[in-house]
Amino acid sequence: MEFFERFAIPHPSFAIYASMVAAGLTLIAIVAGLTYFKKWGYLWREWITTVDHKRIGIMYLISALMMLFRGGVDAIMMRAQLAVPDNTLLDSQHYNEIFTTHGVVMILFMAMPFIIFFMNFVVPLQIGARDVAFPRLNALSFWLFFMGAMLFNISFMVGGSPDAGWTSYFPLADGESVGSHYYMIAIQIAGIGTLMTGINFITTILKMRAPGMTLMKMPMFTWASLITSVIIVFAFPVLTVALAMGTMDLLFGTQFFTLENGGMAMLWANLFWVWGHPEVYILILPAFGIYSEIISTSARRNLYGYKSMVGSMVLISLLSFVVWAHHFFTMGQGAFANSIFSITTMAIAVPTGVKIFNWLLTLWKGKIEFTTPMLYSILFIPLFTLGGVTGVMLAMSAADYQYHNTMFLVAHFHNVIIPGVVFAMLAGLTFYWPKMFGFMLNEKIGKWTAWLLSIGFLLAFMPMYVTGLDGQARRMYTYSESTGFGPLNMVSFVGAAIMAVGFVLIVYNIYYSVRYASRDISADPWDARTLEWATHTPVPEYNFAITPEVASSEALWDVKKKGHVLFKGDYEKIHMPNNSGVPFIMSCIFFAWGFSLVFSLWIPAIITTIGIFICMTLRSFEKDHGHYISVKEIEDTESEMRGA
Amino acid sequence: MKLKLALFAVMMSILTVLTGCEQLTVLDPKGPQAERLASDIMLTMLMMAGIVIAVFVWLVIMLVKYRASKQPADYEPPHIEGNPWVEGILVGIPVLIVAFLSFVSVQSNYIVESAPQGYEEKEPLVVYASSSDWKWHFSYPEEGIETVNYLYIPTDRPLEFRLYSHGPITSFWIPQLGGQKYAMNAHVTKLHLAADVEGDYMGRNANFSGEGFAENKFDVTAMNQEEFDDWVKEVKATAEPITEEKFEKLLEPGHLGRMTFTGTHLEFSPAPEHHHEGDKYEDKDEHKHSEEHHSASDKESSDHDKHMNHDE
C-alpha cells in the first residue's frame, strides 16, 4: 500500500478530481475515436513519425494551444480566488500550486512551443529551404518538449503539483512532496528539446538560405529566429546545469542550494535568472519578427530601418545576458552592483525603443489595411510601450525595493508578455493560418477577439499597478477587507473573464472557419512580401519545386513589382529525409525515465536510461540516406497544385 | 472609434494611478528613505507617461493619415530604407532619458544603502529581524528584549535592521518607511530605515515563502523616544525571558499572534553574521557602539568561531 501512497495527491480538491475525470474521459474518447475511424496508422505514418518541419510545426501549435487553455484555467482560478477579500474558493496550498503551474505552463509549455511553431513552419519557407538542417533531430526536439510538458501536466493528478513558484527558489522548493521533482525533471526533458531546436535553427539559417539571400537580405522573422536560436544555445545550458544540480539536491542529497553545509540558495536564483532573463527575449524577439512581417505587409511598405532593426535585436540579445541580477535587486548585493544592473537593464529600453519607432515609421507613407493580424499589431504598439516604460521604472533599482515582489511587477511582466508575445502569436496564427490549412480564419470574429483581449487585458492588469503601489504582494492567496485591495481585484477578475471569452472566441473562430470559410483562396492571400508566400497552399512536402533565387529581403515583392524571376531552371529530383519512429519512441522512454526519477523508482530509472542509450546507439549505426522525389512526381504535384 | 475608446481606457488607467497617489501606501512615505523612493517613482511615472502619450499620439496620427481607405486606389507606398538622421535622433532621445534616469538611479542606490538623510549624526537602533515559517522575530540586543510579529520603533532615531531567515528566503518590507530587502538563511542583510512620523504601519514578508505566506505580516508602531523607553521598561518588568526551548517551539511552522520576551534569541542562536566579507569591516564599527550593545556583540563573536566551521 505504501508504494501506491506515493502517487496519491497530497492536497486533493473537487477541482482536481473533476479534471481527473475529464482527462480520463478525453483520453478514452481519443482512443475510441482513433480506433473507430481506423486512424491509428494514419496518425503514426503521417504525424508521429514525421520529420517534415511543417507538420512538426503544426504539432507544436496544437500543443501550445492546449497548454494555453490549461494555463488560462489556472489564471481564471487565481483571479476568481482574489476577486473578493477573504475568499475561500481555493486554499493556500491549492493557490500556490496553481500560480506555480500557471507560470511554468505559460512560459515553457505555451509561449515557447508557440514561437517554435512559427520558427518551424515559417523559417525554412522564408529562406527557401526544403526542411531544417536536421529534420530528425527536429522531430526529437518536438517529442521531448511534448513529453516534458505531459510529465509536468500529470503532476496535479499523480503525486501533486509543484508549489514553490515558477522560479522555484530554494530552500522553499526543497519540499517533501514530489512537486519539485516534477518541476526539475519535466523542464529538463523539455529544455533539452529546446536546446536542440536552437542548434538546429542556427545551422538551418546559416547554411540553407536560398541563393542570393545574404545575411542582410534575410526577412526580419528569420533574423529574429536566428538571434533567438543563438540566445537559446547560450542560455539553455545554464538551465540544464541548474536543473541537474537541483535534481541532485532533491533526489541524491547533494547540497548545492540547501540551508546547511554551505548550500547557497541564492546560487539557484542566479543560475535560474541567468537563463530566465534571456528566456524572455527568446519569447519576445520572434514576436518582434512576426510584427515586422505583418506591419510591413499590411502597411504595403518595406520595413523602415532594416539595419537598425537587426542591430537592435543583436544588442538586445547581448544585453539580455547582463541584466539577470535585476531579479533580485533586494538581495543586499550593495549599491554598486545594483547600479551596474540598473544601468544595463535600462539600456535595453534604447534598442527596444528603436524597434517601436521603426514600426511607427513603417506606417509612415504606407497604405494601412486593418486586417486582423494588423489589428493585433496596432494594439501591440501602445500596450507594449506601456509595459516597456514600467520596465524602465522597475529598472530603477532603489525604487525596485518598493516594486519588488508586488502586483506592480506582475502587472509589468504581463503587460509585456501579453501584448508582446501572446498578441504576436495570435496575429501570426491568423496570418499564417491560410498557408497552413488553405482557408482564412474569419476576420470579423478575429477582430472581436482582438478587442476583447485588449480590453480584458487592460481591465485585468492596470489595476495591479495600483494595488502593487498600495502594498499588495504577489502570490498572496488572500487578503483582508481592511487592506482595500478588494474592488480593484474584482476589476481584474472581470478583465480576466473578458479575456477568457476572447480565448474561447479563438476556438469558435477555428470551428466556424473550418465549416464555412472559402477554400478558394490564393497562395498569397495577404498580398505579402516574403518567400513563404511564393509556394503553393497547401505547401508540398518539398516546399519549393525549384530552389528560388532572391535579391532582397522581400523576394516575393520583387516578383510582383520589379519583375524578378524566382524560379529558374528545370525540375530536378529532390532529396528528402525518411520518416522515423525513433524520436517518438525515445521521447516516450524519456517520459518513463522522468516519471521514474520523480518517484525515485530506481530500477525503472536504470532500465529507461539504458533504453535511451540504446536509441542513440541504434541511430549512430543506422544507415538512412533518405529518399528522392522523382522529377515525374514533382511534375504531377505541381500541375495538380496549379490546377487546384 | 474603437481604437479611441481603447486609448481612452489606457489614459484613464494612467490618470487613476497618478491621481490616486496620495492614498497609495508606497506613495505615502513616513520616513526619509521611503520619501526618496516615492519621489523617484513619481518622477519616472511622469516621464514615462510623457513617452507613452507621445507614442500614442504618433501612432494615431499614422493610422489616421495613412489608412488605406483614405488614399487613392492607385497609391503606391514608396520604398524608404531609413535615414541615419531620423534614426540617430530616435536613438538619441532614449539614450538621454536612460542616461538621466541612470544618474538618478545610482544616486538613489547610495542613498537607500546608507544611513537615512537627516539622521547621519545619530546612533542607529539595531534590530535583528528574522523570519521563520510564518512569523517575524524582532530582537533588540541593545534593549535586551525580543518581540514576535510586532515592532515598536522610536521616531527620532535611524534604524538599522539586520535581516535573516530561519527558513525560506523572505523579504522584509515596511512600505511607508522604505523598500524591502531579502532575509536569507546563510547571511545577514542590512536595511537602513527611519520613521519621521508617529503612527501604525503595515509590515510584511513580500517574498513567497510557502503555505502561510499571505498572513506572514507584522504591525509596526512608531512612537517618540520616551514612549519607546517606557515600553522597553514595561517589557523588562512584565515579559517572560526567552529560552532556547521556547524559541525552538516558536520556529515550528504556523502562525502566532504578538509575543514579547526579555532577552534575545541571539544569545543562544546567533545571527549568521560574519559569513561574508562585508561584515569584516562592520566589526570595527561595532566598538563604537554603546555599552549595552557591546555585550551583545561580544557574545556573538564568541559563537562566531563555532559557526564558521560549517560555512567553509
mmCIF file of N, CA and C in Angstrom, chain A residues 23-103:
data_model
loop_
_atom_site.group_PDB
_atom_site.id
_atom_site.type_symbol
_atom_site.label_atom_id
_atom_site.label_comp_id
_atom_site.label_asym_id
_atom_site.label_seq_id
_atom_site.Cartn_x
_atom_site.Cartn_y
_atom_site.Cartn_z
ATOM 1 N N ALA A 23 -9.996 14.418 -17.831
ATOM 2 C CA ALA A 23 -8.822 13.948 -18.570
ATOM 3 C C ALA A 23 -9.007 12.488 -18.980
ATOM 4 N N GLY A 24 -9.551 11.696 -18.060
ATOM 5 C CA GLY A 24 -9.779 10.273 -18.352
ATOM 6 C C GLY A 24 -10.751 10.095 -19.505
ATOM 7 N N LEU A 25 -11.850 10.840 -19.444
ATOM 8 C CA LEU A 25 -12.866 10.726 -20.498
ATOM 9 C C LEU A 25 -12.306 11.160 -21.850
ATOM 10 N N THR A 26 -11.535 12.247 -21.838
ATOM 11 C CA THR A 26 -10.952 12.739 -23.088
ATOM 12 C C THR A 26 -10.038 11.682 -23.705
ATOM 13 N N LEU A 27 -9.242 11.072 -22.842
ATOM 14 C CA LEU A 27 -8.305 10.052 -23.311
ATOM 15 C C LEU A 27 -9.062 8.885 -23.932
ATOM 16 N N ILE A 28 -10.116 8.430 -23.242
ATOM 17 C CA ILE A 28 -10.923 7.318 -23.754
ATOM 18 C C ILE A 28 -11.550 7.713 -25.090
ATOM 19 N N ALA A 29 -12.053 8.953 -25.158
ATOM 20 C CA ALA A 29 -12.694 9.419 -26.398
ATOM 21 C C ALA A 29 -11.694 9.424 -27.547
ATOM 22 N N ILE A 30 -10.473 9.866 -27.275
ATOM 23 C CA ILE A 30 -9.461 9.929 -28.333
ATOM 24 C C ILE A 30 -9.129 8.524 -28.822
ATOM 25 N N VAL A 31 -8.888 7.627 -27.872
ATOM 26 C CA VAL A 31 -8.530 6.253 -28.249
ATOM 27 C C VAL A 31 -9.683 5.596 -29.021
ATOM 28 N N ALA A 32 -10.894 5.779 -28.504
ATOM 29 C CA ALA A 32 -12.057 5.182 -29.166
ATOM 30 C C ALA A 32 -12.239 5.771 -30.567
ATOM 31 N N GLY A 33 -12.093 7.082 -30.654
ATOM 32 C CA GLY A 33 -12.266 7.750 -31.947
ATOM 33 C C GLY A 33 -11.256 7.260 -32.971
ATOM 34 N N LEU A 34 -9.997 7.184 -32.556
ATOM 35 C CA LEU A 34 -8.947 6.742 -33.472
ATOM 36 C C LEU A 34 -9.197 5.313 -33.932
ATOM 37 N N THR A 35 -9.662 4.487 -33.001
ATOM 38 C CA THR A 35 -9.917 3.082 -33.343
ATOM 39 C C THR A 35 -11.111 2.979 -34.283
ATOM 40 N N TYR A 36 -12.183 3.708 -33.936
ATOM 41 C CA TYR A 36 -13.409 3.628 -34.721
ATOM 42 C C TYR A 36 -13.172 4.093 -36.156
ATOM 43 N N PHE A 37 -12.479 5.209 -36.291
ATOM 44 C CA PHE A 37 -12.242 5.732 -37.645
ATOM 45 C C PHE A 37 -10.996 5.137 -38.298
ATOM 46 N N LYS A 38 -10.397 4.153 -37.630
ATOM 47 C CA LYS A 38 -9.200 3.458 -38.135
ATOM 48 C C LYS A 38 -8.102 4.449 -38.521
ATOM 49 N N LYS A 39 -7.800 5.364 -37.598
ATOM 50 C CA LYS A 39 -6.830 6.409 -37.903
ATOM 51 C C LYS A 39 -5.465 6.172 -37.256
ATOM 52 N N TRP A 40 -5.304 5.037 -36.572
ATOM 53 C CA TRP A 40 -4.029 4.804 -35.888
ATOM 54 C C TRP A 40 -2.861 4.817 -36.862
ATOM 55 N N GLY A 41 -3.065 4.108 -37.963
ATOM 56 C CA GLY A 41 -1.987 4.014 -38.953
ATOM 57 C C GLY A 41 -1.661 5.370 -39.560
ATOM 58 N N TYR A 42 -2.722 6.123 -39.872
ATOM 59 C CA TYR A 42 -2.549 7.457 -40.446
ATOM 60 C C TYR A 42 -1.776 8.333 -39.471
ATOM 61 N N LEU A 43 -2.197 8.281 -38.192
ATOM 62 C CA LEU A 43 -1.558 9.095 -37.167
ATOM 63 C C LEU A 43 -0.078 8.764 -37.070
ATOM 64 N N TRP A 44 0.216 7.474 -37.086
ATOM 65 C CA TRP A 44 1.606 7.031 -36.961
ATOM 66 C C TRP A 44 2.424 7.445 -38.177
ATOM 67 N N ARG A 45 1.927 7.144 -39.375
ATOM 68 C CA ARG A 45 2.695 7.391 -40.596
ATOM 69 C C ARG A 45 2.840 8.874 -40.901
ATOM 70 N N GLU A 46 1.735 9.605 -40.751
ATOM 71 C CA GLU A 46 1.738 10.990 -41.236
ATOM 72 C C GLU A 46 2.174 11.996 -40.183
ATOM 73 N N TRP A 47 1.983 11.677 -38.908
ATOM 74 C CA TRP A 47 2.259 12.699 -37.890
ATOM 75 C C TRP A 47 3.323 12.275 -36.886
ATOM 76 N N ILE A 48 3.130 11.124 -36.230
ATOM 77 C CA ILE A 48 4.036 10.767 -35.128
ATOM 78 C C ILE A 48 5.455 10.550 -35.633
ATOM 79 N N THR A 49 5.586 9.931 -36.806
ATOM 80 C CA THR A 49 6.929 9.641 -37.310
ATOM 81 C C THR A 49 7.448 10.705 -38.269
ATOM 82 N N THR A 50 6.682 11.774 -38.433
ATOM 83 C CA THR A 50 7.055 12.738 -39.477
ATOM 84 C C THR A 50 8.336 13.493 -39.120
ATOM 85 N N VAL A 51 9.074 13.858 -40.157
ATOM 86 C CA VAL A 51 10.230 14.723 -39.954
ATOM 87 C C VAL A 51 10.056 16.023 -40.748
ATOM 88 N N ASP A 52 8.828 16.221 -41.269
ATOM 89 C CA ASP A 52 8.536 17.409 -42.071
ATOM 90 C C ASP A 52 8.370 18.616 -41.140
ATOM 91 N N HIS A 53 9.150 19.665 -41.377
ATOM 92 C CA HIS A 53 9.114 20.828 -40.470
ATOM 93 C C HIS A 53 7.744 21.445 -40.358
ATOM 94 N N LYS A 54 6.936 21.354 -41.436
ATOM 95 C CA LYS A 54 5.622 21.980 -41.408
ATOM 96 C C LYS A 54 4.690 21.227 -40.459
ATOM 97 N N ARG A 55 4.772 19.894 -40.538
ATOM 98 C CA ARG A 55 3.909 19.088 -39.664
ATOM 99 C C ARG A 55 4.366 19.185 -38.215
ATOM 100 N N ILE A 56 5.681 19.163 -38.016
ATOM 101 C CA ILE A 56 6.190 19.318 -36.656
ATOM 102 C C ILE A 56 5.742 20.661 -36.102
ATOM 103 N N GLY A 57 5.789 21.676 -36.956
ATOM 104 C CA GLY A 57 5.304 22.997 -36.551
ATOM 105 C C GLY A 57 3.859 22.947 -36.107
ATOM 106 N N ILE A 58 3.033 22.277 -36.896
ATOM 107 C CA ILE A 58 1.609 22.218 -36.555
ATOM 108 C C ILE A 58 1.397 21.452 -35.246
ATOM 109 N N MET A 59 2.215 20.423 -35.013
ATOM 110 C CA MET A 59 2.089 19.714 -33.736
ATOM 111 C C MET A 59 2.500 20.619 -32.568
ATOM 112 N N TYR A 60 3.525 21.438 -32.785
ATOM 113 C CA TYR A 60 3.880 22.436 -31.759
ATOM 114 C C TYR A 60 2.689 23.358 -31.503
ATOM 115 N N LEU A 61 2.047 23.776 -32.590
ATOM 116 C CA LEU A 61 0.925 24.703 -32.468
ATOM 117 C C LEU A 61 -0.204 24.097 -31.642
ATOM 118 N N ILE A 62 -0.551 22.831 -31.976
ATOM 119 C CA ILE A 62 -1.650 22.188 -31.244
ATOM 120 C C ILE A 62 -1.302 22.079 -29.757
ATOM 121 N N SER A 63 -0.063 21.669 -29.462
ATOM 122 C CA SER A 63 0.338 21.557 -28.054
ATOM 123 C C SER A 63 0.251 22.909 -27.373
ATOM 124 N N ALA A 64 0.726 23.943 -28.066
ATOM 125 C CA ALA A 64 0.747 25.269 -27.453
ATOM 126 C C ALA A 64 -0.667 25.750 -27.158
ATOM 127 N N LEU A 65 -1.584 25.514 -28.103
ATOM 128 C CA LEU A 65 -2.964 25.948 -27.872
ATOM 129 C C LEU A 65 -3.583 25.188 -26.708
ATOM 130 N N MET A 66 -3.301 23.891 -26.618
ATOM 131 C CA MET A 66 -3.806 23.110 -25.492
ATOM 132 C C MET A 66 -3.295 23.683 -24.178
ATOM 133 N N MET A 67 -2.010 23.980 -24.156
ATOM 134 C CA MET A 67 -1.403 24.481 -22.929
ATOM 135 C C MET A 67 -1.897 25.889 -22.603
ATOM 136 N N LEU A 68 -2.225 26.662 -23.662
ATOM 137 C CA LEU A 68 -2.778 27.993 -23.431
ATOM 138 C C LEU A 68 -4.044 27.887 -22.586
ATOM 139 N N PHE A 69 -4.859 26.892 -22.898
ATOM 140 C CA PHE A 69 -6.096 26.758 -22.139
ATOM 141 C C PHE A 69 -5.847 26.188 -20.749
ATOM 142 N N ARG A 70 -4.896 25.290 -20.622
ATOM 143 C CA ARG A 70 -4.565 24.776 -19.293
ATOM 144 C C ARG A 70 -4.078 25.936 -18.409
ATOM 145 N N GLY A 71 -3.128 26.699 -18.906
ATOM 146 C CA GLY A 71 -2.599 27.816 -18.124
ATOM 147 C C GLY A 71 -3.658 28.895 -17.909
ATOM 148 N N GLY A 72 -4.555 29.023 -18.870
ATOM 149 C CA GLY A 72 -5.627 30.016 -18.757
ATOM 150 C C GLY A 72 -6.618 29.666 -17.663
ATOM 151 N N VAL A 73 -6.930 28.368 -17.537
ATOM 152 C CA VAL A 73 -7.831 27.946 -16.456
ATOM 153 C C VAL A 73 -7.178 28.257 -15.106
ATOM 154 N N ASP A 74 -5.890 27.996 -14.999
ATOM 155 C CA ASP A 74 -5.166 28.356 -13.776
ATOM 156 C C ASP A 74 -5.329 29.845 -13.485
ATOM 157 N N ALA A 75 -5.165 30.667 -14.537
ATOM 158 C CA ALA A 75 -5.230 32.114 -14.358
ATOM 159 C C ALA A 75 -6.599 32.546 -13.844
ATOM 160 N N ILE A 76 -7.638 31.992 -14.475
ATOM 161 C CA ILE A 76 -9.000 32.362 -14.069
ATOM 162 C C ILE A 76 -9.263 31.964 -12.622
ATOM 163 N N MET A 77 -8.777 30.783 -12.235
ATOM 164 C CA MET A 77 -8.984 30.344 -10.856
ATOM 165 C C MET A 77 -8.278 31.295 -9.882
ATOM 166 N N MET A 78 -7.084 31.744 -10.267
ATOM 167 C CA MET A 78 -6.365 32.673 -9.395
ATOM 168 C C MET A 78 -7.130 33.977 -9.240
ATOM 169 N N ARG A 79 -7.556 34.528 -10.376
ATOM 170 C CA ARG A 79 -8.261 35.810 -10.303
ATOM 171 C C ARG A 79 -9.576 35.664 -9.562
ATOM 172 N N ALA A 80 -10.240 34.521 -9.734
ATOM 173 C CA ALA A 80 -11.501 34.291 -9.024
ATOM 174 C C ALA A 80 -11.242 34.245 -7.518
ATOM 175 N N GLN A 81 -10.180 33.580 -7.121
ATOM 176 C CA GLN A 81 -9.859 33.487 -5.698
ATOM 177 C C GLN A 81 -9.601 34.879 -5.115
ATOM 178 N N LEU A 82 -8.941 35.740 -5.885
ATOM 179 C CA LEU A 82 -8.578 37.052 -5.347
ATOM 180 C C LEU A 82 -9.658 38.112 -5.572
ATOM 181 N N ALA A 83 -10.743 37.735 -6.265
ATOM 182 C CA ALA A 83 -11.740 38.741 -6.640
ATOM 183 C C ALA A 83 -12.347 39.440 -5.430
ATOM 184 N N VAL A 84 -12.523 38.704 -4.349
ATOM 185 C CA VAL A 84 -13.073 39.329 -3.142
ATOM 186 C C VAL A 84 -12.157 39.033 -1.960
ATOM 187 N N PRO A 85 -12.146 39.896 -0.951
ATOM 188 C CA PRO A 85 -11.293 39.652 0.219
ATOM 189 C C PRO A 85 -11.744 38.403 0.971
ATOM 190 N N ASP A 86 -10.806 37.775 1.633
ATOM 191 C CA ASP A 86 -11.075 36.604 2.491
ATOM 192 C C ASP A 86 -11.836 35.500 1.771
ATOM 193 N N ASN A 87 -11.540 35.318 0.498
ATOM 194 C CA ASN A 87 -12.241 34.297 -0.288
ATOM 195 C C ASN A 87 -11.774 32.905 0.128
ATOM 196 N N THR A 88 -12.684 31.938 0.045
ATOM 197 C CA THR A 88 -12.312 30.575 0.432
ATOM 198 C C THR A 88 -12.485 29.596 -0.717
ATOM 199 N N LEU A 89 -12.564 30.131 -1.935
ATOM 200 C CA LEU A 89 -12.704 29.262 -3.113
ATOM 201 C C LEU A 89 -11.546 28.264 -3.187
ATOM 202 N N LEU A 90 -10.334 28.770 -3.013
ATOM 203 C CA LEU A 90 -9.150 27.914 -3.007
ATOM 204 C C LEU A 90 -8.477 28.056 -1.649
ATOM 205 N N ASP A 91 -7.784 27.007 -1.232
ATOM 206 C CA ASP A 91 -6.974 27.184 -0.028
ATOM 207 C C ASP A 91 -5.555 27.559 -0.443
ATOM 208 N N SER A 92 -4.760 27.864 0.559
ATOM 209 C CA SER A 92 -3.418 28.357 0.286
ATOM 210 C C SER A 92 -2.611 27.401 -0.588
ATOM 211 N N GLN A 93 -2.623 26.119 -0.204
ATOM 212 C CA GLN A 93 -1.813 25.138 -0.934
ATOM 213 C C GLN A 93 -2.232 25.054 -2.403
ATOM 214 N N HIS A 94 -3.549 25.010 -2.614
ATOM 215 C CA HIS A 94 -4.059 24.887 -3.978
ATOM 216 C C HIS A 94 -3.665 26.120 -4.801
ATOM 217 N N TYR A 95 -3.802 27.286 -4.184
ATOM 218 C CA TYR A 95 -3.434 28.527 -4.872
ATOM 219 C C TYR A 95 -1.951 28.521 -5.239
ATOM 220 N N ASN A 96 -1.108 28.088 -4.295
ATOM 221 C CA ASN A 96 0.337 28.049 -4.552
ATOM 222 C C ASN A 96 0.660 27.123 -5.728
ATOM 223 N N GLU A 97 -0.043 25.992 -5.783
ATOM 224 C CA GLU A 97 0.191 25.059 -6.893
ATOM 225 C C GLU A 97 -0.247 25.684 -8.213
ATOM 226 N N ILE A 98 -1.365 26.403 -8.148
ATOM 227 C CA ILE A 98 -1.916 26.964 -9.389
ATOM 228 C C ILE A 98 -1.024 28.063 -9.953
ATOM 229 N N PHE A 99 -0.525 28.973 -9.096
ATOM 230 C CA PHE A 99 0.303 30.030 -9.700
ATOM 231 C C PHE A 99 1.647 29.488 -10.159
ATOM 232 N N THR A 100 2.093 28.414 -9.521
ATOM 233 C CA THR A 100 3.335 27.790 -9.980
ATOM 234 C C THR A 100 3.156 27.173 -11.354
ATOM 235 N N THR A 101 2.096 26.382 -11.501
ATOM 236 C CA THR A 101 1.893 25.716 -12.792
ATOM 237 C C THR A 101 1.488 26.733 -13.861
ATOM 238 N N HIS A 102 0.750 27.767 -13.461
ATOM 239 C CA HIS A 102 0.391 28.801 -14.439
ATOM 240 C C HIS A 102 1.665 29.401 -15.061
ATOM 241 N N GLY A 103 2.615 29.737 -14.209
ATOM 242 C CA GLY A 103 3.852 30.336 -14.708
ATOM 243 C C GLY A 103 4.629 29.392 -15.597
#
